[in-house]
Each structure stands twice: as C-alpha cells, then as structure tokens.
Amino acid sequence: MPAAALLGLALAACGGEENTGGSQSEGSATANWAGEDLSFENTRCRAIPGGEQWTITASSDQNSIQVRYWVDNDGSYDTSNASVTLELLGENWRVLERYSAQQLVLDTSTESRASGEVELTPNHNPGVGDIQYPDGNTLRFDMAC
C-alpha cells in the first residue's frame, strides 16, 4: 500500500473493546500526522526492561507511534527528555516510512498518558522505504492507557 494511502486514515480511538483481530486494547489514542488523522487498534503502556524508562505505544496494521520517557527515583515521570517515533506501515508490518524526535518536553499527567505536538524528522534506517516528507512534519497526538 503506498504511503499516501496510509495517511488517508479515519480518526479513531480504542476504548478497551475487542477488535476484529482478537487482541485487547488497554487504552485509546488519537493522532494527526501532516494534516491527516491516523487510526489505532491497540494502545499499551509498559515499563521498559530495567525500569528506567516507560513507554506508551499505539499501533495498527497501518501505523504505530511510540513515546518513551524516564522514571525518576521518586517514581515520578520525567518527560523533559522524551522521544517519539512514528512508523507508517505496509503489508506484513513492513516499515514504509519512519520519523522520530529526541529530547522533547511532553505533556504527561500520569505514567499512562502522553500528548503533544512535535516536529518529527525522517529516520533513514536500512529497509525503510521512500520518505514522503524529507524535511519532516508535525505530529499531534494524545495517548492514554
């Protein structure tokens, strides 16, 4: 599926209901990339092994967003050095385009919610297809578990 088709998705939010793929969503997510709404089937929050970082991931068979931020010694969440990665996917979860940003300040009310408006730049990893936005673009998102 061409990257342009991936961007023409309807805005959706997961509310913990069973989807047709049979997996259980634990939260909800909305996002807008380059003026187009993205949809998600699953939203998950989890600690990254080692316990120093927390991640929220929203995904579907067409795209995924992952937000990572740090857990402070007192148990609070430090979003002053967060990272965000957006992947636009093709058949068999093949990454067609990948965009990311590091060292961001995000709005996080609790460990299980992150939102923001960030400028993402292309991430040219091996195997990633043609980049539609070589100068990057704006991602607006709100994710919660």
mmCIF file of N, CA and C in Angstrom:
data_model
loop_
_atom_site.group_PDB
_atom_site.id
_atom_site.type_symbol
_atom_site.label_atom_id
_atom_site.label_comp_id
_atom_site.label_asym_id
_atom_site.label_seq_id
_atom_site.Cartn_x
_atom_site.Cartn_y
_atom_site.Cartn_z
ATOM 1 N N MET A 1 0.850 -1.168 0.000
ATOM 2 C CA MET A 1 0.000 0.000 0.000
ATOM 3 C C MET A 1 0.896 1.231 0.000
ATOM 4 N N PRO A 2 0.664 2.214 -0.875
ATOM 5 C CA PRO A 2 1.502 3.400 -0.924
ATOM 6 C C PRO A 2 1.359 4.226 0.343
ATOM 7 N N ALA A 3 2.412 4.976 0.663
ATOM 8 C CA ALA A 3 2.406 5.784 1.886
ATOM 9 C C ALA A 3 1.275 6.800 1.871
ATOM 10 N N ALA A 4 0.959 7.339 0.710
ATOM 11 C CA ALA A 4 -0.126 8.315 0.634
ATOM 12 C C ALA A 4 -1.448 7.697 1.077
ATOM 13 N N ALA A 5 -1.675 6.433 0.751
ATOM 14 C CA ALA A 5 -2.906 5.763 1.163
ATOM 15 C C ALA A 5 -2.942 5.567 2.668
ATOM 16 N N LEU A 6 -1.789 5.366 3.266
ATOM 17 C CA LEU A 6 -1.729 5.178 4.712
ATOM 18 C C LEU A 6 -2.149 6.434 5.448
ATOM 19 N N LEU A 7 -1.881 7.589 4.850
ATOM 20 C CA LEU A 7 -2.185 8.838 5.532
ATOM 21 C C LEU A 7 -3.654 9.218 5.445
ATOM 22 N N GLY A 8 -4.419 8.548 4.604
ATOM 23 C CA GLY A 8 -5.819 8.861 4.447
ATOM 24 C C GLY A 8 -6.697 8.069 5.383
ATOM 25 N N LEU A 9 -6.264 7.864 6.588
ATOM 26 C CA LEU A 9 -6.990 7.016 7.538
ATOM 27 C C LEU A 9 -7.971 7.833 8.356
ATOM 28 N N ALA A 10 -8.998 7.183 8.843
ATOM 29 C CA ALA A 10 -10.003 7.848 9.670
ATOM 30 C C ALA A 10 -9.532 7.933 11.105
ATOM 31 N N LEU A 11 -9.887 9.008 11.777
ATOM 32 C CA LEU A 11 -9.559 9.190 13.188
ATOM 33 C C LEU A 11 -10.334 8.177 14.014
ATOM 34 N N ALA A 12 -9.631 7.508 14.909
ATOM 35 C CA ALA A 12 -10.294 6.504 15.742
ATOM 36 C C ALA A 12 -9.672 6.498 17.119
ATOM 37 N N ALA A 13 -10.386 5.995 18.068
ATOM 38 C CA ALA A 13 -9.867 5.821 19.424
ATOM 39 C C ALA A 13 -10.286 4.456 19.914
ATOM 40 N N CYS A 14 -9.389 3.785 20.611
ATOM 41 C CA CYS A 14 -9.695 2.469 21.162
ATOM 42 C C CYS A 14 -10.235 2.675 22.560
ATOM 43 N N GLY A 15 -11.281 1.993 22.886
ATOM 44 C CA GLY A 15 -11.864 2.165 24.197
ATOM 45 C C GLY A 15 -11.879 0.893 25.010
ATOM 46 N N GLY A 16 -10.930 -0.002 24.783
ATOM 47 C CA GLY A 16 -10.873 -1.216 25.560
ATOM 48 C C GLY A 16 -11.755 -2.316 25.013
ATOM 49 N N GLU A 17 -12.326 -2.116 23.829
ATOM 50 C CA GLU A 17 -13.193 -3.145 23.264
ATOM 51 C C GLU A 17 -12.404 -4.089 22.383
ATOM 52 N N GLU A 18 -12.949 -5.266 22.206
ATOM 53 C CA GLU A 18 -12.314 -6.276 21.366
ATOM 54 C C GLU A 18 -12.360 -5.816 19.911
ATOM 55 N N ASN A 19 -11.223 -5.913 19.182
ATOM 56 C CA ASN A 19 -11.249 -5.563 17.769
ATOM 57 C C ASN A 19 -11.337 -6.838 16.956
ATOM 58 N N THR A 20 -11.435 -6.686 15.623
ATOM 59 C CA THR A 20 -11.633 -7.851 14.778
ATOM 60 C C THR A 20 -10.423 -8.763 14.741
ATOM 61 N N GLY A 21 -9.243 -8.251 15.103
ATOM 62 C CA GLY A 21 -8.047 -9.078 15.123
ATOM 63 C C GLY A 21 -7.945 -9.927 16.373
ATOM 64 N N GLY A 22 -8.835 -9.713 17.355
ATOM 65 C CA GLY A 22 -8.857 -10.540 18.532
ATOM 66 C C GLY A 22 -7.948 -10.072 19.658
ATOM 67 N N SER A 23 -7.215 -8.977 19.486
ATOM 68 C CA SER A 23 -6.353 -8.511 20.571
ATOM 69 C C SER A 23 -7.106 -7.485 21.408
ATOM 70 N N GLN A 24 -6.745 -7.371 22.656
ATOM 71 C CA GLN A 24 -7.404 -6.479 23.588
ATOM 72 C C GLN A 24 -6.627 -5.172 23.693
ATOM 73 N N SER A 25 -7.292 -4.058 23.523
ATOM 74 C CA SER A 25 -6.677 -2.759 23.691
ATOM 75 C C SER A 25 -6.806 -2.340 25.149
ATOM 76 N N GLU A 26 -5.787 -1.673 25.653
ATOM 77 C CA GLU A 26 -5.808 -1.219 27.035
ATOM 78 C C GLU A 26 -6.053 0.275 27.151
ATOM 79 N N GLY A 27 -6.202 0.981 26.035
ATOM 80 C CA GLY A 27 -6.357 2.418 26.121
ATOM 81 C C GLY A 27 -6.877 3.011 24.834
ATOM 82 N N SER A 28 -6.540 4.277 24.625
ATOM 83 C CA SER A 28 -7.012 4.981 23.443
ATOM 84 C C SER A 28 -5.911 5.888 22.920
ATOM 85 N N ALA A 29 -6.013 6.225 21.655
ATOM 86 C CA ALA A 29 -5.047 7.133 21.052
ATOM 87 C C ALA A 29 -5.680 7.845 19.878
ATOM 88 N N THR A 30 -5.339 9.110 19.732
ATOM 89 C CA THR A 30 -5.675 9.880 18.546
ATOM 90 C C THR A 30 -4.389 10.538 18.077
ATOM 91 N N ALA A 31 -4.263 10.723 16.782
ATOM 92 C CA ALA A 31 -3.071 11.377 16.244
ATOM 93 C C ALA A 31 -3.383 11.970 14.883
ATOM 94 N N ASN A 32 -2.649 13.018 14.563
ATOM 95 C CA ASN A 32 -2.747 13.672 13.274
ATOM 96 C C ASN A 32 -1.319 13.886 12.781
ATOM 97 N N TRP A 33 -1.010 13.362 11.601
ATOM 98 C CA TRP A 33 0.311 13.471 11.001
ATOM 99 C C TRP A 33 0.181 14.207 9.682
ATOM 100 N N ALA A 34 0.876 15.317 9.537
ATOM 101 C CA ALA A 34 0.891 16.082 8.292
ATOM 102 C C ALA A 34 -0.525 16.427 7.836
ATOM 103 N N GLY A 35 -1.416 16.723 8.791
ATOM 104 C CA GLY A 35 -2.775 17.113 8.465
ATOM 105 C C GLY A 35 -3.750 15.973 8.256
ATOM 106 N N GLU A 36 -3.304 14.736 8.368
ATOM 107 C CA GLU A 36 -4.162 13.568 8.179
ATOM 108 C C GLU A 36 -4.331 12.820 9.501
ATOM 109 N N ASP A 37 -5.560 12.373 9.801
ATOM 110 C CA ASP A 37 -5.823 11.621 11.017
ATOM 111 C C ASP A 37 -5.351 10.177 10.857
ATOM 112 N N LEU A 38 -4.766 9.631 11.915
ATOM 113 C CA LEU A 38 -4.320 8.242 11.951
ATOM 114 C C LEU A 38 -5.270 7.440 12.837
ATOM 115 N N SER A 39 -5.339 6.137 12.619
ATOM 116 C CA SER A 39 -6.185 5.292 13.457
ATOM 117 C C SER A 39 -5.332 4.237 14.143
ATOM 118 N N PHE A 40 -5.833 3.754 15.274
ATOM 119 C CA PHE A 40 -5.106 2.775 16.076
ATOM 120 C C PHE A 40 -6.054 1.704 16.575
ATOM 121 N N GLU A 41 -5.572 0.477 16.661
ATOM 122 C CA GLU A 41 -6.360 -0.637 17.177
ATOM 123 C C GLU A 41 -5.960 -0.993 18.598
ATOM 124 N N ASN A 42 -4.720 -0.704 18.965
ATOM 125 C CA ASN A 42 -4.208 -1.063 20.293
ATOM 126 C C ASN A 42 -3.392 0.086 20.867
ATOM 127 N N THR A 43 -3.535 0.301 22.164
ATOM 128 C CA THR A 43 -2.697 1.262 22.878
ATOM 129 C C THR A 43 -2.242 0.584 24.155
ATOM 130 N N ARG A 44 -0.941 0.549 24.370
ATOM 131 C CA ARG A 44 -0.367 -0.155 25.518
ATOM 132 C C ARG A 44 0.628 0.728 26.257
ATOM 133 N N CYS A 45 0.657 0.597 27.563
ATOM 134 C CA CYS A 45 1.655 1.239 28.414
ATOM 135 C C CYS A 45 2.454 0.147 29.094
ATOM 136 N N ARG A 46 3.769 0.350 29.171
ATOM 137 C CA ARG A 46 4.587 -0.644 29.866
ATOM 138 C C ARG A 46 5.936 -0.054 30.235
ATOM 139 N N ALA A 47 6.514 -0.635 31.250
ATOM 140 C CA ALA A 47 7.885 -0.280 31.628
ATOM 141 C C ALA A 47 8.837 -0.984 30.675
ATOM 142 N N ILE A 48 9.900 -0.307 30.328
ATOM 143 C CA ILE A 48 10.937 -0.919 29.505
ATOM 144 C C ILE A 48 11.839 -1.710 30.446
ATOM 145 N N PRO A 49 12.273 -2.914 30.056
ATOM 146 C CA PRO A 49 13.127 -3.720 30.940
ATOM 147 C C PRO A 49 14.277 -2.901 31.505
ATOM 148 N N GLY A 50 14.488 -3.050 32.801
ATOM 149 C CA GLY A 50 15.483 -2.262 33.512
ATOM 150 C C GLY A 50 14.816 -1.227 34.395
ATOM 151 N N GLY A 51 13.570 -0.848 34.038
ATOM 152 C CA GLY A 51 12.765 0.014 34.884
ATOM 153 C C GLY A 51 13.043 1.499 34.798
ATOM 154 N N GLU A 52 14.014 1.948 33.990
ATOM 155 C CA GLU A 52 14.325 3.370 33.953
ATOM 156 C C GLU A 52 13.461 4.145 32.981
ATOM 157 N N GLN A 53 12.827 3.436 32.046
ATOM 158 C CA GLN A 53 12.003 4.121 31.062
ATOM 159 C C GLN A 53 10.603 3.537 31.009
ATOM 160 N N TRP A 54 9.663 4.365 30.581
ATOM 161 C CA TRP A 54 8.269 3.998 30.411
ATOM 162 C C TRP A 54 7.911 4.250 28.957
ATOM 163 N N THR A 55 7.058 3.425 28.388
ATOM 164 C CA THR A 55 6.660 3.604 27.003
ATOM 165 C C THR A 55 5.159 3.471 26.842
ATOM 166 N N ILE A 56 4.603 4.293 25.940
ATOM 167 C CA ILE A 56 3.221 4.170 25.502
ATOM 168 C C ILE A 56 3.293 3.929 23.996
ATOM 169 N N THR A 57 2.642 2.866 23.537
ATOM 170 C CA THR A 57 2.654 2.529 22.114
ATOM 171 C C THR A 57 1.224 2.397 21.620
ATOM 172 N N ALA A 58 0.913 3.104 20.544
ATOM 173 C CA ALA A 58 -0.369 2.976 19.863
ATOM 174 C C ALA A 58 -0.071 2.381 18.498
ATOM 175 N N SER A 59 -0.825 1.349 18.105
ATOM 176 C CA SER A 59 -0.496 0.681 16.855
ATOM 177 C C SER A 59 -1.734 0.170 16.126
ATOM 178 N N SER A 60 -1.540 -0.034 14.834
ATOM 179 C CA SER A 60 -2.495 -0.709 13.962
ATOM 180 C C SER A 60 -1.664 -1.389 12.886
ATOM 181 N N ASP A 61 -2.314 -2.026 11.942
ATOM 182 C CA ASP A 61 -1.548 -2.651 10.871
ATOM 183 C C ASP A 61 -1.083 -1.627 9.837
ATOM 184 N N GLN A 62 -1.402 -0.338 10.044
ATOM 185 C CA GLN A 62 -1.012 0.706 9.105
ATOM 186 C C GLN A 62 -0.046 1.728 9.673
ATOM 187 N N ASN A 63 0.042 1.835 10.999
ATOM 188 C CA ASN A 63 0.945 2.817 11.605
ATOM 189 C C ASN A 63 1.144 2.516 13.081
ATOM 190 N N SER A 64 2.206 3.094 13.633
ATOM 191 C CA SER A 64 2.422 2.992 15.074
ATOM 192 C C SER A 64 3.151 4.243 15.560
ATOM 193 N N ILE A 65 2.855 4.599 16.802
ATOM 194 C CA ILE A 65 3.550 5.697 17.482
ATOM 195 C C ILE A 65 4.045 5.145 18.804
ATOM 196 N N GLN A 66 5.301 5.427 19.120
ATOM 197 C CA GLN A 66 5.834 5.037 20.418
ATOM 198 C C GLN A 66 6.431 6.271 21.087
ATOM 199 N N VAL A 67 6.037 6.489 22.355
ATOM 200 C CA VAL A 67 6.562 7.577 23.170
ATOM 201 C C VAL A 67 7.317 6.942 24.323
ATOM 202 N N ARG A 68 8.555 7.385 24.529
ATOM 203 C CA ARG A 68 9.362 6.888 25.655
ATOM 204 C C ARG A 68 9.784 8.055 26.543
ATOM 205 N N TYR A 69 9.701 7.837 27.856
ATOM 206 C CA TYR A 69 10.209 8.835 28.790
ATOM 207 C C TYR A 69 10.722 8.148 30.041
ATOM 208 N N TRP A 70 11.381 8.916 30.910
ATOM 209 C CA TRP A 70 12.117 8.371 32.053
ATOM 210 C C TRP A 70 11.279 8.349 33.317
ATOM 211 N N VAL A 71 11.592 7.418 34.187
ATOM 212 C CA VAL A 71 11.023 7.336 35.522
ATOM 213 C C VAL A 71 12.082 7.850 36.491
ATOM 214 N N ASP A 72 11.735 8.864 37.311
ATOM 215 C CA ASP A 72 12.680 9.407 38.288
ATOM 216 C C ASP A 72 12.773 8.493 39.503
ATOM 217 N N ASN A 73 13.782 8.715 40.322
ATOM 218 C CA ASN A 73 13.987 7.906 41.529
ATOM 219 C C ASN A 73 12.802 7.956 42.485
ATOM 220 N N ASP A 74 12.069 9.072 42.497
ATOM 221 C CA ASP A 74 10.926 9.185 43.403
ATOM 222 C C ASP A 74 9.645 8.589 42.809
ATOM 223 N N GLY A 75 9.744 7.977 41.611
ATOM 224 C CA GLY A 75 8.592 7.354 40.985
ATOM 225 C C GLY A 75 7.822 8.270 40.060
ATOM 226 N N SER A 76 8.206 9.559 39.997
ATOM 227 C CA SER A 76 7.529 10.471 39.069
ATOM 228 C C SER A 76 8.070 10.251 37.656
ATOM 229 N N TYR A 77 7.408 10.855 36.690
ATOM 230 C CA TYR A 77 7.775 10.652 35.297
ATOM 231 C C TYR A 77 8.359 11.922 34.711
ATOM 232 N N ASP A 78 9.574 11.808 34.192
ATOM 233 C CA ASP A 78 10.306 12.931 33.640
ATOM 234 C C ASP A 78 10.145 12.932 32.124
ATOM 235 N N THR A 79 9.345 13.878 31.629
ATOM 236 C CA THR A 79 9.117 13.955 30.194
ATOM 237 C C THR A 79 9.940 15.065 29.547
ATOM 238 N N SER A 80 10.951 15.553 30.259
ATOM 239 C CA SER A 80 11.785 16.610 29.695
ATOM 240 C C SER A 80 12.826 16.064 28.726
ATOM 241 N N ASN A 81 12.920 14.747 28.616
ATOM 242 C CA ASN A 81 13.872 14.135 27.697
ATOM 243 C C ASN A 81 13.214 12.939 27.015
ATOM 244 N N ALA A 82 12.012 13.158 26.500
ATOM 245 C CA ALA A 82 11.238 12.081 25.886
ATOM 246 C C ALA A 82 11.618 11.909 24.421
ATOM 247 N N SER A 83 11.237 10.767 23.859
ATOM 248 C CA SER A 83 11.410 10.530 22.425
ATOM 249 C C SER A 83 10.088 10.034 21.845
ATOM 250 N N VAL A 84 9.863 10.358 20.563
ATOM 251 C CA VAL A 84 8.656 9.940 19.856
ATOM 252 C C VAL A 84 9.080 9.369 18.518
ATOM 253 N N THR A 85 8.510 8.215 18.159
ATOM 254 C CA THR A 85 8.766 7.592 16.862
ATOM 255 C C THR A 85 7.435 7.272 16.205
ATOM 256 N N LEU A 86 7.306 7.650 14.934
ATOM 257 C CA LEU A 86 6.136 7.336 14.113
ATOM 258 C C LEU A 86 6.592 6.428 12.983
ATOM 259 N N GLU A 87 5.887 5.309 12.799
ATOM 260 C CA GLU A 87 6.153 4.413 11.679
ATOM 261 C C GLU A 87 4.878 4.256 10.862
ATOM 262 N N LEU A 88 5.008 4.423 9.546
ATOM 263 C CA LEU A 88 3.919 4.163 8.612
ATOM 264 C C LEU A 88 4.213 2.818 7.984
ATOM 265 N N LEU A 89 3.250 1.903 8.049
ATOM 266 C CA LEU A 89 3.488 0.506 7.706
ATOM 267 C C LEU A 89 2.767 0.081 6.435
ATOM 268 N N GLY A 90 3.338 -0.915 5.768
ATOM 269 C CA GLY A 90 2.729 -1.530 4.601
ATOM 270 C C GLY A 90 2.317 -2.952 4.927
ATOM 271 N N GLU A 91 2.231 -3.783 3.915
ATOM 272 C CA GLU A 91 1.853 -5.178 4.117
ATOM 273 C C GLU A 91 2.858 -5.893 5.020
ATOM 274 N N ASN A 92 2.350 -6.824 5.812
ATOM 275 C CA ASN A 92 3.177 -7.628 6.724
ATOM 276 C C ASN A 92 4.000 -6.769 7.669
ATOM 277 N N TRP A 93 3.448 -5.637 8.101
ATOM 278 C CA TRP A 93 4.074 -4.742 9.070
ATOM 279 C C TRP A 93 5.403 -4.174 8.578
ATOM 280 N N ARG A 94 5.638 -4.139 7.274
ATOM 281 C CA ARG A 94 6.862 -3.577 6.722
ATOM 282 C C ARG A 94 6.852 -2.061 6.915
ATOM 283 N N VAL A 95 7.935 -1.505 7.453
ATOM 284 C CA VAL A 95 8.027 -0.068 7.687
ATOM 285 C C VAL A 95 8.279 0.636 6.358
ATOM 286 N N LEU A 96 7.317 1.462 5.936
ATOM 287 C CA LEU A 96 7.465 2.240 4.712
ATOM 288 C C LEU A 96 8.169 3.566 4.989
ATOM 289 N N GLU A 97 7.794 4.201 6.094
ATOM 290 C CA GLU A 97 8.407 5.468 6.491
ATOM 291 C C GLU A 97 8.563 5.486 8.007
ATOM 292 N N ARG A 98 9.646 6.099 8.485
ATOM 293 C CA ARG A 98 9.881 6.233 9.932
ATOM 294 C C ARG A 98 10.343 7.666 10.209
ATOM 295 N N TYR A 99 9.706 8.281 11.206
ATOM 296 C CA TYR A 99 10.047 9.644 11.623
ATOM 297 C C TYR A 99 10.237 9.626 13.132
ATOM 298 N N SER A 100 11.123 10.484 13.638
ATOM 299 C CA SER A 100 11.345 10.488 15.084
ATOM 300 C C SER A 100 11.864 11.842 15.554
ATOM 301 N N ALA A 101 11.836 12.013 16.859
ATOM 302 C CA ALA A 101 12.396 13.185 17.526
ATOM 303 C C ALA A 101 12.865 12.750 18.901
ATOM 304 N N GLN A 102 13.950 13.340 19.355
ATOM 305 C CA GLN A 102 14.539 13.035 20.651
ATOM 306 C C GLN A 102 14.548 14.287 21.524
ATOM 307 N N GLN A 103 14.734 14.101 22.803
ATOM 308 C CA GLN A 103 14.896 15.177 23.777
ATOM 309 C C GLN A 103 13.758 16.196 23.709
ATOM 310 N N LEU A 104 12.545 15.688 23.799
ATOM 311 C CA LEU A 104 11.346 16.504 23.749
ATOM 312 C C LEU A 104 10.793 16.739 25.149
ATOM 313 N N VAL A 105 10.035 17.806 25.300
ATOM 314 C CA VAL A 105 9.257 18.032 26.508
ATOM 315 C C VAL A 105 7.807 17.782 26.137
ATOM 316 N N LEU A 106 7.173 16.813 26.815
ATOM 317 C CA LEU A 106 5.794 16.423 26.520
ATOM 318 C C LEU A 106 4.879 16.712 27.688
ATOM 319 N N ASP A 107 3.590 16.773 27.396
ATOM 320 C CA ASP A 107 2.561 16.900 28.421
ATOM 321 C C ASP A 107 2.182 15.500 28.881
ATOM 322 N N THR A 108 2.510 15.183 30.116
ATOM 323 C CA THR A 108 2.174 13.876 30.678
ATOM 324 C C THR A 108 1.583 14.094 32.056
ATOM 325 N N SER A 109 0.302 13.783 32.208
ATOM 326 C CA SER A 109 -0.337 13.987 33.504
ATOM 327 C C SER A 109 -0.062 12.822 34.447
ATOM 328 N N THR A 110 0.101 11.623 33.905
ATOM 329 C CA THR A 110 0.412 10.451 34.709
ATOM 330 C C THR A 110 1.303 9.551 33.868
ATOM 331 N N GLU A 111 1.716 8.436 34.434
ATOM 332 C CA GLU A 111 2.527 7.480 33.676
ATOM 333 C C GLU A 111 1.795 6.943 32.467
ATOM 334 N N SER A 112 0.483 6.972 32.481
ATOM 335 C CA SER A 112 -0.280 6.306 31.437
ATOM 336 C C SER A 112 -0.930 7.267 30.443
ATOM 337 N N ARG A 113 -0.402 8.504 30.330
ATOM 338 C CA ARG A 113 -0.941 9.449 29.353
ATOM 339 C C ARG A 113 0.177 10.343 28.852
ATOM 340 N N ALA A 114 0.222 10.530 27.544
ATOM 341 C CA ALA A 114 1.173 11.470 26.938
ATOM 342 C C ALA A 114 0.489 12.143 25.764
ATOM 343 N N SER A 115 0.758 13.424 25.598
ATOM 344 C CA SER A 115 0.215 14.150 24.462
ATOM 345 C C SER A 115 1.179 15.246 24.071
ATOM 346 N N GLY A 116 1.017 15.749 22.884
ATOM 347 C CA GLY A 116 1.868 16.834 22.452
ATOM 348 C C GLY A 116 1.748 17.117 20.978
ATOM 349 N N GLU A 117 2.485 18.122 20.563
ATOM 350 C CA GLU A 117 2.639 18.490 19.169
ATOM 351 C C GLU A 117 4.136 18.582 18.934
ATOM 352 N N VAL A 118 4.653 17.721 18.088
ATOM 353 C CA VAL A 118 6.103 17.636 17.888
ATOM 354 C C VAL A 118 6.446 17.643 16.405
ATOM 355 N N GLU A 119 7.609 18.176 16.102
ATOM 356 C CA GLU A 119 8.157 18.137 14.750
ATOM 357 C C GLU A 119 9.028 16.892 14.644
ATOM 358 N N LEU A 120 8.664 15.985 13.750
ATOM 359 C CA LEU A 120 9.425 14.762 13.556
ATOM 360 C C LEU A 120 10.234 14.872 12.263
ATOM 361 N N THR A 121 11.427 14.286 12.276
ATOM 362 C CA THR A 121 12.279 14.262 11.095
ATOM 363 C C THR A 121 12.435 12.817 10.629
ATOM 364 N N PRO A 122 12.750 12.624 9.348
ATOM 365 C CA PRO A 122 12.904 11.260 8.822
ATOM 366 C C PRO A 122 14.007 10.495 9.539
ATOM 367 N N ASN A 123 13.769 9.215 9.708
ATOM 368 C CA ASN A 123 14.747 8.313 10.300
ATOM 369 C C ASN A 123 15.065 7.291 9.214
ATOM 370 N N HIS A 124 16.231 7.425 8.598
ATOM 371 C CA HIS A 124 16.595 6.622 7.425
ATOM 372 C C HIS A 124 17.307 5.334 7.827
ATOM 373 N N ASN A 125 16.624 4.451 8.498
ATOM 374 C CA ASN A 125 17.205 3.152 8.839
ATOM 375 C C ASN A 125 17.181 2.242 7.626
ATOM 376 N N PRO A 126 18.096 1.275 7.574
ATOM 377 C CA PRO A 126 18.065 0.319 6.450
ATOM 378 C C PRO A 126 16.714 -0.381 6.367
ATOM 379 N N GLY A 127 16.231 -0.579 5.144
ATOM 380 C CA GLY A 127 14.967 -1.259 4.931
ATOM 381 C C GLY A 127 13.760 -0.348 4.900
ATOM 382 N N VAL A 128 13.911 0.912 5.359
ATOM 383 C CA VAL A 128 12.805 1.851 5.327
ATOM 384 C C VAL A 128 12.644 2.339 3.897
ATOM 385 N N GLY A 129 11.401 2.432 3.438
ATOM 386 C CA GLY A 129 11.119 2.840 2.064
ATOM 387 C C GLY A 129 11.365 4.319 1.832
ATOM 388 N N ASP A 130 10.826 4.821 0.746
ATOM 389 C CA ASP A 130 10.971 6.228 0.386
ATOM 390 C C ASP A 130 10.273 7.106 1.411
ATOM 391 N N ILE A 131 10.904 8.218 1.740
ATOM 392 C CA ILE A 131 10.368 9.160 2.714
ATOM 393 C C ILE A 131 9.527 10.199 1.977
ATOM 394 N N GLN A 132 8.269 10.318 2.350
ATOM 395 C CA GLN A 132 7.368 11.265 1.697
ATOM 396 C C GLN A 132 7.658 12.703 2.134
ATOM 397 N N TYR A 133 8.124 12.895 3.377
ATOM 398 C CA TYR A 133 8.397 14.230 3.906
ATOM 399 C C TYR A 133 9.874 14.327 4.285
ATOM 400 N N PRO A 134 10.762 14.631 3.319
ATOM 401 C CA PRO A 134 12.201 14.648 3.600
ATOM 402 C C PRO A 134 12.619 15.692 4.638
ATOM 403 N N ASP A 135 11.803 16.735 4.827
ATOM 404 C CA ASP A 135 12.095 17.741 5.844
ATOM 405 C C ASP A 135 11.330 17.493 7.135
ATOM 406 N N GLY A 136 10.594 16.388 7.202
ATOM 407 C CA GLY A 136 9.789 16.069 8.375
ATOM 408 C C GLY A 136 8.429 16.732 8.315
ATOM 409 N N ASN A 137 7.686 16.628 9.430
ATOM 410 C CA ASN A 137 6.360 17.228 9.505
ATOM 411 C C ASN A 137 5.904 17.217 10.959
ATOM 412 N N THR A 138 4.674 17.677 11.194
ATOM 413 C CA THR A 138 4.138 17.820 12.552
ATOM 414 C C THR A 138 3.235 16.637 12.914
ATOM 415 N N LEU A 139 3.460 16.093 14.104
ATOM 416 C CA LEU A 139 2.612 15.053 14.682
ATOM 417 C C LEU A 139 1.936 15.634 15.907
ATOM 418 N N ARG A 140 0.603 15.558 15.937
ATOM 419 C CA ARG A 140 -0.184 15.925 17.128
ATOM 420 C C ARG A 140 -0.780 14.626 17.646
ATOM 421 N N PHE A 141 -0.650 14.375 18.945
ATOM 422 C CA PHE A 141 -1.122 13.092 19.459
ATOM 423 C C PHE A 141 -1.598 13.208 20.895
ATOM 424 N N ASP A 142 -2.451 12.275 21.279
ATOM 425 C CA ASP A 142 -2.919 12.111 22.652
ATOM 426 C C ASP A 142 -3.111 10.619 22.848
ATOM 427 N N MET A 143 -2.350 10.031 23.769
ATOM 428 C CA MET A 143 -2.383 8.588 24.016
ATOM 429 C C MET A 143 -2.589 8.346 25.495
ATOM 430 N N ALA A 144 -3.433 7.388 25.834
ATOM 431 C CA ALA A 144 -3.685 7.064 27.239
ATOM 432 C C ALA A 144 -4.000 5.588 27.375
ATOM 433 N N CYS A 145 -3.616 5.036 28.514
ATOM 434 C CA CYS A 145 -3.913 3.631 28.830
ATOM 435 C C CYS A 145 -4.849 3.568 30.016
#
